PDB file of C-alpha atoms in Angstrom:
ATOM      1  CA  UNK H   1      -0.089   0.098   0.189  1.00 42.00           C
ATOM      2  CA  UNK H   2       1.376   3.465  -0.872  1.00 43.00           C
ATOM      3  CA  UNK H   3       0.814   6.636   1.014  1.00 46.00           C
ATOM      4  CA  UNK H   4       2.300   9.795   1.486  1.00 47.00           C
ATOM      5  CA  UNK H   5       1.656  13.269   3.354  1.00 45.00           C
ATOM      6  CA  UNK H   6       2.154  16.876   2.546  1.00 48.00           C
ATOM      7  CA  UNK H   7       2.694  19.638   5.090  1.00 48.00           C
ATOM      8  CA  UNK H   8       2.023  23.096   4.062  1.00 49.00           C
ATOM      9  CA  UNK H   9       3.177  26.604   5.751  1.00 48.00           C
ATOM     10  CA  UNK H  10       1.512  29.665   5.108  1.00 46.00           C
ATOM     11  CA  UNK H  11       2.950  33.065   6.259  1.00 45.00           C
ATOM     12  CA  UNK H  12       0.604  34.951   8.168  1.00 39.00           C
ATOM     13  CA  UNK H  13       1.071  38.066   9.792  1.00 39.00           C
ATOM     14  CA  UNK H  14      -0.308  38.408  13.292  1.00 38.00           C
ATOM     15  CA  UNK H  15       0.669  41.818  14.992  1.00 38.00           C
ATOM     16  CA  UNK H  16       0.903  41.709  18.830  1.00 36.00           C
ATOM     17  CA  UNK H  17       0.315  37.939  18.572  1.00 37.00           C
ATOM     18  CA  UNK H  18       1.072  36.144  21.925  1.00 36.00           C
ATOM     19  CA  UNK H  19       1.629  32.394  23.299  1.00 37.00           C
ATOM     20  CA  UNK H  20      -1.146  30.102  22.722  1.00 37.00           C
ATOM     21  CA  UNK H  21      -2.734  29.139  25.964  1.00 39.00           C
ATOM     22  CA  UNK H  22      -3.966  25.886  26.548  1.00 38.00           C
ATOM     23  CA  UNK H  23      -8.104  25.032  26.359  1.00 38.00           C
ATOM     24  CA  UNK H  24     -10.458  21.888  27.119  1.00 42.00           C
ATOM     25  CA  UNK H  25     -11.021  20.773  23.546  1.00 41.00           C
ATOM     26  CA  UNK H  26     -14.749  19.756  24.122  1.00 42.00           C
ATOM     27  CA  UNK H  27     -15.499  23.469  25.851  1.00 43.00           C
ATOM     28  CA  UNK H  28     -13.585  25.256  22.991  1.00 41.00           C
ATOM     29  CA  UNK H  29     -15.811  23.352  20.394  1.00 44.00           C
ATOM     30  CA  UNK H  30     -18.947  23.829  22.110  1.00 43.00           C
ATOM     31  CA  UNK H  31     -18.241  27.689  22.524  1.00 45.00           C
ATOM     32  CA  UNK H  32     -17.055  27.738  18.631  1.00 46.00           C
ATOM     33  CA  UNK H  33     -20.325  26.070  17.691  1.00 44.00           C
ATOM     34  CA  UNK H  34     -22.458  28.128  19.879  1.00 43.00           C
ATOM     35  CA  UNK H  35     -20.630  31.385  18.343  1.00 44.00           C
ATOM     36  CA  UNK H  36     -20.750  30.058  14.826  1.00 44.00           C
ATOM     37  CA  UNK H  37     -24.976  29.600  15.315  1.00 46.00           C
ATOM     38  CA  UNK H  38     -25.282  32.957  16.682  1.00 42.00           C
ATOM     39  CA  UNK H  39     -23.296  34.848  13.759  1.00 42.00           C
ATOM     40  CA  UNK H  40     -24.961  32.329  11.053  1.00 42.00           C
ATOM     41  CA  UNK H  41     -28.590  33.740  12.770  1.00 44.00           C
ATOM     42  CA  UNK H  42     -27.364  37.303  12.228  1.00 42.00           C
ATOM     43  CA  UNK H  43     -26.159  36.714   8.733  1.00 41.00           C
ATOM     44  CA  UNK H  44     -29.504  35.227   8.152  1.00 42.00           C
ATOM     45  CA  UNK H  45     -31.358  38.001   9.104  1.00 42.00           C
ATOM     46  CA  UNK H  46     -29.108  40.436   7.313  1.00 42.00           C
ATOM     47  CA  UNK H  47     -29.289  38.546   3.866  1.00 41.00           C
ATOM     48  CA  UNK H  48     -33.132  38.458   4.287  1.00 41.00           C
ATOM     49  CA  UNK H  49     -33.343  42.307   4.952  1.00 40.00           C
ATOM     50  CA  UNK H  50     -31.130  42.914   2.147  1.00 41.00           C
ATOM     51  CA  UNK H  51     -32.573  40.851  -0.542  1.00 41.00           C
ATOM     52  CA  UNK H  52     -36.194  41.819   0.326  1.00 41.00           C
ATOM     53  CA  UNK H  53     -38.234  43.034  -2.517  1.00 42.00           C
ATOM     54  CA  UNK H  54     -35.655  41.965  -5.319  1.00 41.00           C
ATOM     55  CA  UNK H  55     -38.474  39.748  -6.643  1.00 42.00           C
ATOM     56  CA  UNK H  56     -36.773  37.113  -8.927  1.00 43.00           C
ATOM     57  CA  UNK H  57     -33.878  38.698 -10.649  1.00 44.00           C
ATOM     58  CA  UNK H  58     -31.284  36.335  -8.773  1.00 46.00           C
ATOM     59  CA  UNK H  59     -32.740  33.149 -10.446  1.00 40.00           C
ATOM     60  CA  UNK H  60     -29.323  32.092 -11.769  1.00 42.00           C
ATOM     61  CA  UNK H  61     -27.758  32.086  -8.534  1.00 44.00           C
ATOM     62  CA  UNK H  62     -26.644  28.820  -7.199  1.00 43.00           C
ATOM     63  CA  UNK H  63     -28.203  27.313  -3.886  1.00 44.00           C
ATOM     64  CA  UNK H  64     -26.953  29.032  -1.013  1.00 44.00           C
ATOM     65  CA  UNK H  65     -25.376  27.269   1.493  1.00 46.00           C
ATOM     66  CA  UNK H  66     -26.027  27.590   5.212  1.00 48.00           C
ATOM     67  CA  UNK H  67     -22.745  29.073   6.490  1.00 54.00           C
ATOM     68  CA  UNK H  68     -21.597  32.751   6.732  1.00 56.00           C
ATOM     69  CA  UNK H  69     -18.355  31.983   4.641  1.00 54.00           C
ATOM     70  CA  UNK H  70     -20.205  31.380   1.382  1.00 57.00           C
ATOM     71  CA  UNK H  71     -22.244  34.642   1.936  1.00 61.00           C
ATOM     72  CA  UNK H  72     -21.641  37.904   0.386  1.00 62.00           C
ATOM     73  CA  UNK H  73     -20.079  40.051   3.212  1.00 64.00           C
ATOM     74  CA  UNK H  74     -19.723  43.597   1.812  1.00 63.00           C
ATOM     75  CA  UNK H  75     -18.553  45.217   5.247  1.00 63.00           C
ATOM     76  CA  UNK H  76     -15.594  42.875   5.080  1.00 61.00           C
ATOM     77  CA  UNK H  77     -14.692  42.964   1.443  1.00 63.00           C
ATOM     78  CA  UNK H  78     -11.770  44.997  -0.080  1.00 65.00           C
ATOM     79  CA  UNK H  79     -12.663  47.683  -2.078  1.00 74.00           C
ATOM     80  CA  UNK H  80      -9.766  47.196  -4.785  1.00 80.00           C
ATOM     81  CA  UNK H  81      -7.984  49.731  -6.754  1.00 85.00           C
ATOM     82  CA  UNK H  82      -9.279  51.852  -9.493  1.00 86.00           C
ATOM     83  CA  UNK H  83      -7.907  50.788 -12.987  1.00 86.00           C
ATOM     84  CA  UNK H  84      -8.229  54.368 -13.824  1.00 85.00           C
ATOM     85  CA  UNK H  85      -5.612  55.382 -11.502  1.00 86.00           C
ATOM     86  CA  UNK H  86      -3.117  52.668 -12.498  1.00 86.00           C
ATOM     87  CA  UNK H  87      -3.766  52.974 -16.051  1.00 86.00           C
ATOM     88  CA  UNK H  88      -5.173  56.141 -17.063  1.00 85.00           C
ATOM     89  CA  UNK H  89      -3.548  58.510 -14.749  1.00 86.00           C
ATOM     90  CA  UNK H  90       0.099  57.398 -15.919  1.00 88.00           C
ATOM     91  CA  UNK H  91      -0.585  57.752 -19.376  1.00 88.00           C
ATOM     92  CA  UNK H  92      -1.582  61.318 -18.722  1.00 87.00           C
ATOM     93  CA  UNK H  93       1.512  61.866 -16.659  1.00 87.00           C
ATOM     94  CA  UNK H  94       3.656  60.576 -19.449  1.00 91.00           C
ATOM     95  CA  UNK H  95       1.867  62.707 -22.166  1.00 88.00           C
ATOM     96  CA  UNK H  96       0.816  59.800 -23.987  1.00 89.00           C
ATOM     97  CA  UNK H  97      -2.790  61.381 -23.792  1.00 88.00           C
ATOM     98  CA  UNK H  98      -4.294  64.666 -23.190  1.00 88.00           C
ATOM     99  CA  UNK H  99      -4.759  65.831 -19.743  1.00 86.00           C
ATOM    100  CA  UNK H 100      -8.348  66.588 -20.153  1.00 85.00           C
ATOM    101  CA  UNK H 101      -9.034  63.293 -21.758  1.00 85.00           C
ATOM    102  CA  UNK H 102     -11.859  61.421 -19.595  1.00 85.00           C
ATOM    103  CA  UNK H 103     -11.571  57.657 -19.248  1.00 82.00           C
ATOM    104  CA  UNK H 104     -13.631  55.211 -21.130  1.00 84.00           C
ATOM    105  CA  UNK H 105     -16.680  54.165 -19.172  1.00 79.00           C
ATOM    106  CA  UNK H 106     -15.194  50.558 -19.250  1.00 79.00           C
ATOM    107  CA  UNK H 107     -11.993  51.555 -17.560  1.00 83.00           C
ATOM    108  CA  UNK H 108     -13.518  54.023 -15.131  1.00 81.00           C
ATOM    109  CA  UNK H 109     -15.946  51.391 -13.589  1.00 83.00           C
ATOM    110  CA  UNK H 110     -13.074  48.866 -13.411  1.00 89.00           C
ATOM    111  CA  UNK H 111     -11.614  47.864 -10.132  1.00 91.00           C
ATOM    112  CA  UNK H 112      -8.464  45.559  -9.670  1.00 93.00           C
ATOM    113  CA  UNK H 113      -8.308  43.153  -6.686  1.00 92.00           C
ATOM    114  CA  UNK H 114      -4.557  41.612  -6.473  1.00 92.00           C
ATOM    115  CA  UNK H 115      -3.772  38.643  -4.066  1.00 93.00           C
ATOM    116  CA  UNK H 116      -0.377  37.052  -3.591  1.00 95.00           C
ATOM    117  CA  UNK H 117       0.116  34.041  -1.586  1.00 95.00           C
ATOM    118  CA  UNK H 118       3.476  32.189  -0.634  1.00 96.00           C
ATOM    119  CA  UNK H 119       3.691  28.334   0.864  1.00 93.00           C
ATOM    120  CA  UNK H 120       6.206  26.042   2.048  1.00 94.00           C
ATOM    121  CA  UNK H 121       5.296  22.313   1.589  1.00 92.00           C
ATOM    122  CA  UNK H 122       6.935  18.977   2.304  1.00 93.00           C
ATOM    123  CA  UNK H 123       5.927  15.896   0.190  1.00 91.00           C
ATOM    124  CA  UNK H 124       7.439  12.658   1.308  1.00 89.00           C
ATOM    125  CA  UNK H 125       6.654  10.809  -2.021  1.00 88.00           C
ATOM    126  CA  UNK H 126       6.766  13.184  -4.785  1.00 85.00           C
ATOM    127  CA  UNK H 127       6.407  10.578  -7.521  1.00 82.00           C
ATOM    128  CA  UNK H 128       3.533   8.683  -5.670  1.00 81.00           C
ATOM    129  CA  UNK H 129       5.705   5.568  -5.905  1.00 80.00           C
ATOM    130  CA  UNK H 130       7.228   2.520  -3.912  1.00 82.00           C
ATOM    131  CA  UNK H 131      10.534   4.306  -4.473  1.00 84.00           C
ATOM    132  CA  UNK H 132      10.058   7.333  -2.391  1.00 85.00           C
ATOM    133  CA  UNK H 133      11.780  10.608  -3.242  1.00 87.00           C
ATOM    134  CA  UNK H 134      10.776  13.648  -0.629  1.00 90.00           C
ATOM    135  CA  UNK H 135      11.398  17.230  -1.350  1.00 92.00           C
ATOM    136  CA  UNK H 136      10.444  20.545  -0.033  1.00 94.00           C
ATOM    137  CA  UNK H 137       8.215  22.802  -2.395  1.00 94.00           C
ATOM    138  CA  UNK H 138       8.639  26.592  -2.449  1.00 96.00           C
ATOM    139  CA  UNK H 139       5.194  28.002  -4.060  1.00 95.00           C
ATOM    140  CA  UNK H 140       4.205  31.400  -5.005  1.00 97.00           C
ATOM    141  CA  UNK H 141       0.597  32.356  -6.179  1.00 96.00           C
ATOM    142  CA  UNK H 142      -0.362  35.556  -7.409  1.00 97.00           C
ATOM    143  CA  UNK H 143      -3.906  36.491  -8.775  1.00 96.00           C
ATOM    144  CA  UNK H 144      -5.580  39.489 -10.086  1.00 95.00           C
ATOM    145  CA  UNK H 145      -9.484  40.337 -11.026  1.00 94.00           C
ATOM    146  CA  UNK H 146     -10.163  43.027 -12.994  1.00 94.00           C
ATOM    147  CA  UNK H 147     -14.051  43.614 -12.379  1.00 91.00           C
ATOM    148  CA  UNK H 148     -16.122  46.365 -13.684  1.00 90.00           C
ATOM    149  CA  UNK H 149     -20.049  46.339 -12.941  1.00 86.00           C
ATOM    150  CA  UNK H 150     -22.699  48.079 -14.757  1.00 83.00           C
ATOM    151  CA  UNK H 151     -26.318  48.814 -14.241  1.00 82.00           C
ATOM    152  CA  UNK H 152     -27.645  45.586 -16.276  1.00 87.00           C
ATOM    153  CA  UNK H 153     -24.636  43.693 -16.586  1.00 89.00           C
ATOM    154  CA  UNK H 154     -20.726  42.950 -15.476  1.00 91.00           C
ATOM    155  CA  UNK H 155     -17.165  41.934 -17.155  1.00 93.00           C
ATOM    156  CA  UNK H 156     -14.625  40.420 -15.285  1.00 94.00           C
ATOM    157  CA  UNK H 157     -11.009  39.374 -16.226  1.00 95.00           C
ATOM    158  CA  UNK H 158      -9.438  36.819 -13.886  1.00 96.00           C
ATOM    159  CA  UNK H 159      -5.547  36.119 -13.974  1.00 97.00           C
ATOM    160  CA  UNK H 160      -3.919  33.511 -11.999  1.00 97.00           C
ATOM    161  CA  UNK H 161      -0.489  32.016 -11.262  1.00 97.00           C
ATOM    162  CA  UNK H 162       0.946  29.102  -9.222  1.00 95.00           C
ATOM    163  CA  UNK H 163       4.812  28.796  -9.615  1.00 96.00           C
ATOM    164  CA  UNK H 164       6.494  26.200  -7.869  1.00 94.00           C
ATOM    165  CA  UNK H 165      10.146  25.217  -7.198  1.00 94.00           C
ATOM    166  CA  UNK H 166      11.681  21.999  -5.751  1.00 93.00           C
ATOM    167  CA  UNK H 167      14.422  21.845  -3.283  1.00 92.00           C
ATOM    168  CA  UNK H 168      16.358  18.907  -4.855  1.00 91.00           C
ATOM    169  CA  UNK H 169      13.961  17.583  -7.734  1.00 87.00           C
ATOM    170  CA  UNK H 170      14.298  20.692  -9.881  1.00 88.00           C
ATOM    171  CA  UNK H 171      12.832  18.610 -12.967  1.00 83.00           C
ATOM    172  CA  UNK H 172       9.345  18.885 -11.141  1.00 85.00           C
ATOM    173  CA  UNK H 173       9.558  22.767 -11.024  1.00 89.00           C
ATOM    174  CA  UNK H 174       6.436  24.284 -12.842  1.00 90.00           C
ATOM    175  CA  UNK H 175       4.605  27.364 -13.667  1.00 93.00           C
ATOM    176  CA  UNK H 176       0.772  27.073 -14.071  1.00 94.00           C
ATOM    177  CA  UNK H 177      -1.088  30.126 -15.428  1.00 97.00           C
ATOM    178  CA  UNK H 178      -4.540  30.875 -16.310  1.00 97.00           C
ATOM    179  CA  UNK H 179      -6.654  33.548 -17.679  1.00 98.00           C
ATOM    180  CA  UNK H 180     -10.453  33.568 -17.738  1.00 97.00           C
ATOM    181  CA  UNK H 181     -13.022  36.610 -19.201  1.00 97.00           C
ATOM    182  CA  UNK H 182     -16.515  36.509 -17.896  1.00 96.00           C
ATOM    183  CA  UNK H 183     -19.307  38.422 -18.954  1.00 96.00           C
ATOM    184  CA  UNK H 184     -23.058  38.800 -18.008  1.00 95.00           C
ATOM    185  CA  UNK H 185     -25.771  40.728 -19.010  1.00 94.00           C
ATOM    186  CA  UNK H 186     -29.711  41.040 -17.878  1.00 92.00           C
ATOM    187  CA  UNK H 187     -31.992  40.605 -20.781  1.00 90.00           C
ATOM    188  CA  UNK H 188     -35.379  42.295 -20.201  1.00 86.00           C
ATOM    189  CA  UNK H 189     -37.210  42.207 -16.643  1.00 84.00           C
ATOM    190  CA  UNK H 190     -36.088  38.673 -15.563  1.00 88.00           C
ATOM    191  CA  UNK H 191     -33.803  37.315 -17.991  1.00 92.00           C
ATOM    192  CA  UNK H 192     -29.952  36.787 -17.864  1.00 93.00           C
ATOM    193  CA  UNK H 193     -27.502  35.985 -20.571  1.00 95.00           C
ATOM    194  CA  UNK H 194     -23.562  35.212 -19.851  1.00 96.00           C
ATOM    195  CA  UNK H 195     -20.575  33.336 -20.995  1.00 97.00           C
ATOM    196  CA  UNK H 196     -16.622  32.818 -20.441  1.00 97.00           C
ATOM    197  CA  UNK H 197     -13.567  32.108 -22.158  1.00 98.00           C
ATOM    198  CA  UNK H 198     -10.687  30.764 -20.434  1.00 98.00           C
ATOM    199  CA  UNK H 199      -7.013  29.275 -21.320  1.00 98.00           C
ATOM    200  CA  UNK H 200      -5.136  27.341 -18.720  1.00 97.00           C
ATOM    201  CA  UNK H 201      -1.915  25.781 -18.471  1.00 95.00           C
ATOM    202  CA  UNK H 202      -1.393  23.416 -15.435  1.00 92.00           C
ATOM    203  CA  UNK H 203       0.857  20.615 -14.401  1.00 87.00           C
ATOM    204  CA  UNK H 204      -0.827  17.237 -13.667  1.00 82.00           C
ATOM    205  CA  UNK H 205      -0.547  15.740 -10.253  1.00 77.00           C
ATOM    206  CA  UNK H 206       2.050  12.905 -10.009  1.00 78.00           C
ATOM    207  CA  UNK H 207       0.639   9.551  -9.696  1.00 69.00           C
ATOM    208  CA  UNK H 208      -3.053  10.488 -11.035  1.00 69.00           C
ATOM    209  CA  UNK H 209      -4.856   8.968 -13.677  1.00 66.00           C
ATOM    210  CA  UNK H 210      -3.892  11.230 -16.536  1.00 68.00           C
ATOM    211  CA  UNK H 211       0.005  11.454 -15.435  1.00 72.00           C
ATOM    212  CA  UNK H 212       1.832  10.138 -18.195  1.00 68.00           C
ATOM    213  CA  UNK H 213       4.715   8.925 -16.033  1.00 66.00           C
ATOM    214  CA  UNK H 214       7.562  10.838 -17.381  1.00 62.00           C
ATOM    215  CA  UNK H 215      11.012  10.618 -15.889  1.00 60.00           C
ATOM    216  CA  UNK H 216      12.094  13.910 -17.320  1.00 57.00           C
ATOM    217  CA  UNK H 217       9.321  16.445 -16.225  1.00 65.00           C
ATOM    218  CA  UNK H 218       6.059  16.705 -15.458  1.00 77.00           C
ATOM    219  CA  UNK H 219       2.820  16.308 -17.423  1.00 83.00           C
ATOM    220  CA  UNK H 220       1.455  19.647 -18.716  1.00 87.00           C
ATOM    221  CA  UNK H 221      -2.152  20.191 -19.720  1.00 90.00           C
ATOM    222  CA  UNK H 222      -3.444  22.993 -21.883  1.00 93.00           C
ATOM    223  CA  UNK H 223      -7.432  23.679 -21.586  1.00 96.00           C
ATOM    224  CA  UNK H 224      -9.250  25.925 -23.412  1.00 97.00           C
ATOM    225  CA  UNK H 225     -12.724  26.611 -22.607  1.00 98.00           C
ATOM    226  CA  UNK H 226     -15.689  28.415 -23.429  1.00 98.00           C
ATOM    227  CA  UNK H 227     -19.182  28.756 -22.024  1.00 97.00           C
ATOM    228  CA  UNK H 228     -22.685  30.134 -22.681  1.00 97.00           C
ATOM    229  CA  UNK H 229     -25.385  30.160 -20.289  1.00 96.00           C
ATOM    230  CA  UNK H 230     -29.045  31.754 -20.063  1.00 96.00           C
ATOM    231  CA  UNK H 231     -31.751  32.032 -17.507  1.00 94.00           C
ATOM    232  CA  UNK H 232     -35.207  33.274 -16.905  1.00 93.00           C
ATOM    233  CA  UNK H 233     -37.167  34.023 -13.725  1.00 90.00           C
ATOM    234  CA  UNK H 234     -41.065  32.906 -13.796  1.00 89.00           C
ATOM    235  CA  UNK H 235     -43.667  33.917 -11.467  1.00 86.00           C
ATOM    236  CA  UNK H 236     -44.116  32.301  -8.110  1.00 82.00           C
ATOM    237  CA  UNK H 237     -40.043  32.254  -7.465  1.00 87.00           C
ATOM    238  CA  UNK H 238     -39.648  29.546 -10.225  1.00 91.00           C
ATOM    239  CA  UNK H 239     -36.768  29.716 -12.251  1.00 91.00           C
ATOM    240  CA  UNK H 240     -34.790  28.018 -15.154  1.00 94.00           C
ATOM    241  CA  UNK H 241     -31.270  28.087 -16.473  1.00 94.00           C
ATOM    242  CA  UNK H 242     -29.219  25.934 -19.307  1.00 96.00           C
ATOM    243  CA  UNK H 243     -25.555  26.137 -19.690  1.00 97.00           C
ATOM    244  CA  UNK H 244     -23.323  24.808 -22.367  1.00 97.00           C
ATOM    245  CA  UNK H 245     -19.494  24.123 -22.342  1.00 97.00           C
ATOM    246  CA  UNK H 246     -16.820  23.291 -24.846  1.00 97.00           C
ATOM    247  CA  UNK H 247     -13.418  22.314 -23.637  1.00 96.00           C
ATOM    248  CA  UNK H 248     -10.373  21.077 -25.341  1.00 95.00           C
ATOM    249  CA  UNK H 249      -7.520  19.456 -23.541  1.00 93.00           C
ATOM    250  CA  UNK H 250      -4.084  18.914 -24.920  1.00 90.00           C
ATOM    251  CA  UNK H 251      -1.131  16.882 -23.210  1.00 86.00           C
ATOM    252  CA  UNK H 252       2.401  17.309 -23.545  1.00 84.00           C
ATOM    253  CA  UNK H 253       5.227  15.655 -21.816  1.00 75.00           C
ATOM    254  CA  UNK H 254       8.874  15.740 -22.311  1.00 68.00           C
ATOM    255  CA  UNK H 255       8.050  18.601 -24.905  1.00 65.00           C
ATOM    256  CA  UNK H 256       6.173  16.018 -26.933  1.00 66.00           C
ATOM    257  CA  UNK H 257       2.562  16.300 -27.889  1.00 67.00           C
ATOM    258  CA  UNK H 258       0.736  12.724 -26.526  1.00 67.00           C
ATOM    259  CA  UNK H 259      -2.220  12.870 -28.931  1.00 67.00           C
ATOM    260  CA  UNK H 260      -3.666   9.698 -27.687  1.00 71.00           C
ATOM    261  CA  UNK H 261      -5.067  11.875 -24.501  1.00 78.00           C
ATOM    262  CA  UNK H 262      -5.799  14.843 -26.519  1.00 87.00           C
ATOM    263  CA  UNK H 263      -9.720  15.297 -26.370  1.00 90.00           C
ATOM    264  CA  UNK H 264     -12.760  17.529 -26.622  1.00 94.00           C
ATOM    265  CA  UNK H 265     -15.499  17.597 -23.971  1.00 96.00           C
ATOM    266  CA  UNK H 266     -18.789  18.922 -24.091  1.00 96.00           C
ATOM    267  CA  UNK H 267     -20.965  19.402 -21.306  1.00 97.00           C
ATOM    268  CA  UNK H 268     -24.696  20.531 -21.215  1.00 97.00           C
ATOM    269  CA  UNK H 269     -26.512  21.383 -18.041  1.00 96.00           C
ATOM    270  CA  UNK H 270     -30.013  22.665 -17.301  1.00 96.00           C
ATOM    271  CA  UNK H 271     -31.534  23.909 -13.871  1.00 94.00           C
ATOM    272  CA  UNK H 272     -34.859  24.143 -12.874  1.00 94.00           C
ATOM    273  CA  UNK H 273     -36.342  24.796  -9.600  1.00 92.00           C
ATOM    274  CA  UNK H 274     -38.080  27.343  -6.890  1.00 91.00           C
ATOM    275  CA  UNK H 275     -36.662  29.601  -4.534  1.00 84.00           C
ATOM    276  CA  UNK H 276     -37.763  30.915  -1.108  1.00 81.00           C
ATOM    277  CA  UNK H 277     -37.447  34.331  -0.205  1.00 72.00           C
ATOM    278  CA  UNK H 278     -35.174  33.257   2.846  1.00 71.00           C
ATOM    279  CA  UNK H 279     -32.583  32.141   0.399  1.00 73.00           C
ATOM    280  CA  UNK H 280     -33.242  28.706   0.251  1.00 84.00           C
ATOM    281  CA  UNK H 281     -33.434  26.855  -3.145  1.00 86.00           C
ATOM    282  CA  UNK H 282     -34.954  23.708  -3.997  1.00 90.00           C
ATOM    283  CA  UNK H 283     -33.851  22.632  -7.943  1.00 92.00           C
ATOM    284  CA  UNK H 284     -32.979  19.599 -10.179  1.00 95.00           C
ATOM    285  CA  UNK H 285     -30.120  19.631 -12.461  1.00 94.00           C
ATOM    286  CA  UNK H 286     -29.850  17.226 -15.293  1.00 96.00           C
ATOM    287  CA  UNK H 287     -26.340  17.290 -16.934  1.00 96.00           C
ATOM    288  CA  UNK H 288     -25.113  15.351 -20.238  1.00 97.00           C
ATOM    289  CA  UNK H 289     -21.358  15.158 -20.917  1.00 96.00           C
ATOM    290  CA  UNK H 290     -19.754  13.422 -23.619  1.00 95.00           C
ATOM    291  CA  UNK H 291     -15.474  13.385 -24.639  1.00 91.00           C
ATOM    292  CA  UNK H 292     -14.394  12.861 -27.952  1.00 90.00           C
ATOM    293  CA  UNK H 293     -10.586  11.661 -28.097  1.00 85.00           C
ATOM    294  CA  UNK H 294      -8.248  12.612 -31.005  1.00 78.00           C
ATOM    295  CA  UNK H 295      -8.793  10.331 -34.247  1.00 68.00           C
ATOM    296  CA  UNK H 296      -5.787   8.640 -35.684  1.00 61.00           C
ATOM    297  CA  UNK H 297      -5.159   5.930 -37.993  1.00 56.00           C
ATOM    298  CA  UNK H 298      -5.256   2.555 -37.133  1.00 50.00           C
ATOM    299  CA  UNK H 299      -2.951  -0.788 -38.191  1.00 51.00           C
ATOM    300  CA  UNK H 300      -5.618  -1.135 -41.050  1.00 52.00           C
ATOM    301  CA  UNK H 301      -5.716   2.652 -41.956  1.00 55.00           C
ATOM    302  CA  UNK H 302      -9.162   3.082 -40.491  1.00 53.00           C
ATOM    303  CA  UNK H 303      -9.457   6.523 -38.516  1.00 55.00           C
ATOM    304  CA  UNK H 304     -10.549   5.371 -34.852  1.00 54.00           C
ATOM    305  CA  UNK H 305     -10.427   7.346 -31.400  1.00 54.00           C
ATOM    306  CA  UNK H 306      -7.076   7.014 -30.200  1.00 51.00           C
ATOM    307  CA  UNK H 307      -8.216   5.669 -26.929  1.00 54.00           C
ATOM    308  CA  UNK H 308     -10.276   2.711 -28.557  1.00 48.00           C
TER     309      UNK H 308
END
């Protein structure tokens, strides 16, 4: 039987922190449970007050979970940086645009949210094999979200990276990057139309089903994806939504394209249900998905799926 464990440490600034006193675990768990229940009741009351009178305009949202951490908490959210201050004002300063030029509405309404996380991990079985090789991994995860809200729509550009350096097994170093463009607009009084385009390059986890087992470097997957979704809110708090996705996956290892694993994936999802005024949702969600592997010639010259 193979097994492995991974330890991760994240630097978290704690100004004025002191040594942690010892507590009775049962008493501490009971106190935390009571505090969470009180906080949850307050969050429910706040959410009900904030959403009263909105009708069926939020029909396309996912079912709300009964936890404070999944709820929108505007009083604790960062305000972000104005894109106009980061882009438009420097162009004026350098004389590239007139001083009295006004920023386009798209730039003037956009905010930038930036996040950087550093991690140190210890993995006692990097290759997920009987011949164990352990190593320390240093990771840096930057991300940026440029978000613009309008009266009847929104536009968002999300960029993220995951850069890892192995202390000894440097052939396993990788740089995962991704970008996603998301758009959404209201159609009529109770309709909504949206879609997104994304491009990602990521490393496959060692030992995973789709890891090609290369000894000279990790398996790299390039993912291109597009999605369209539409929904409508009906009377009596009923709603319906449909979403279609198309995804292309390309695998490479040692710099060589492994076409036998390349494929297209299709996914069609429908959702219909009822949403109460207290934030609860009851719905059914049928889903159909299919995969089509890259076709190649067999020994008789016939074109067949590479996996057949």
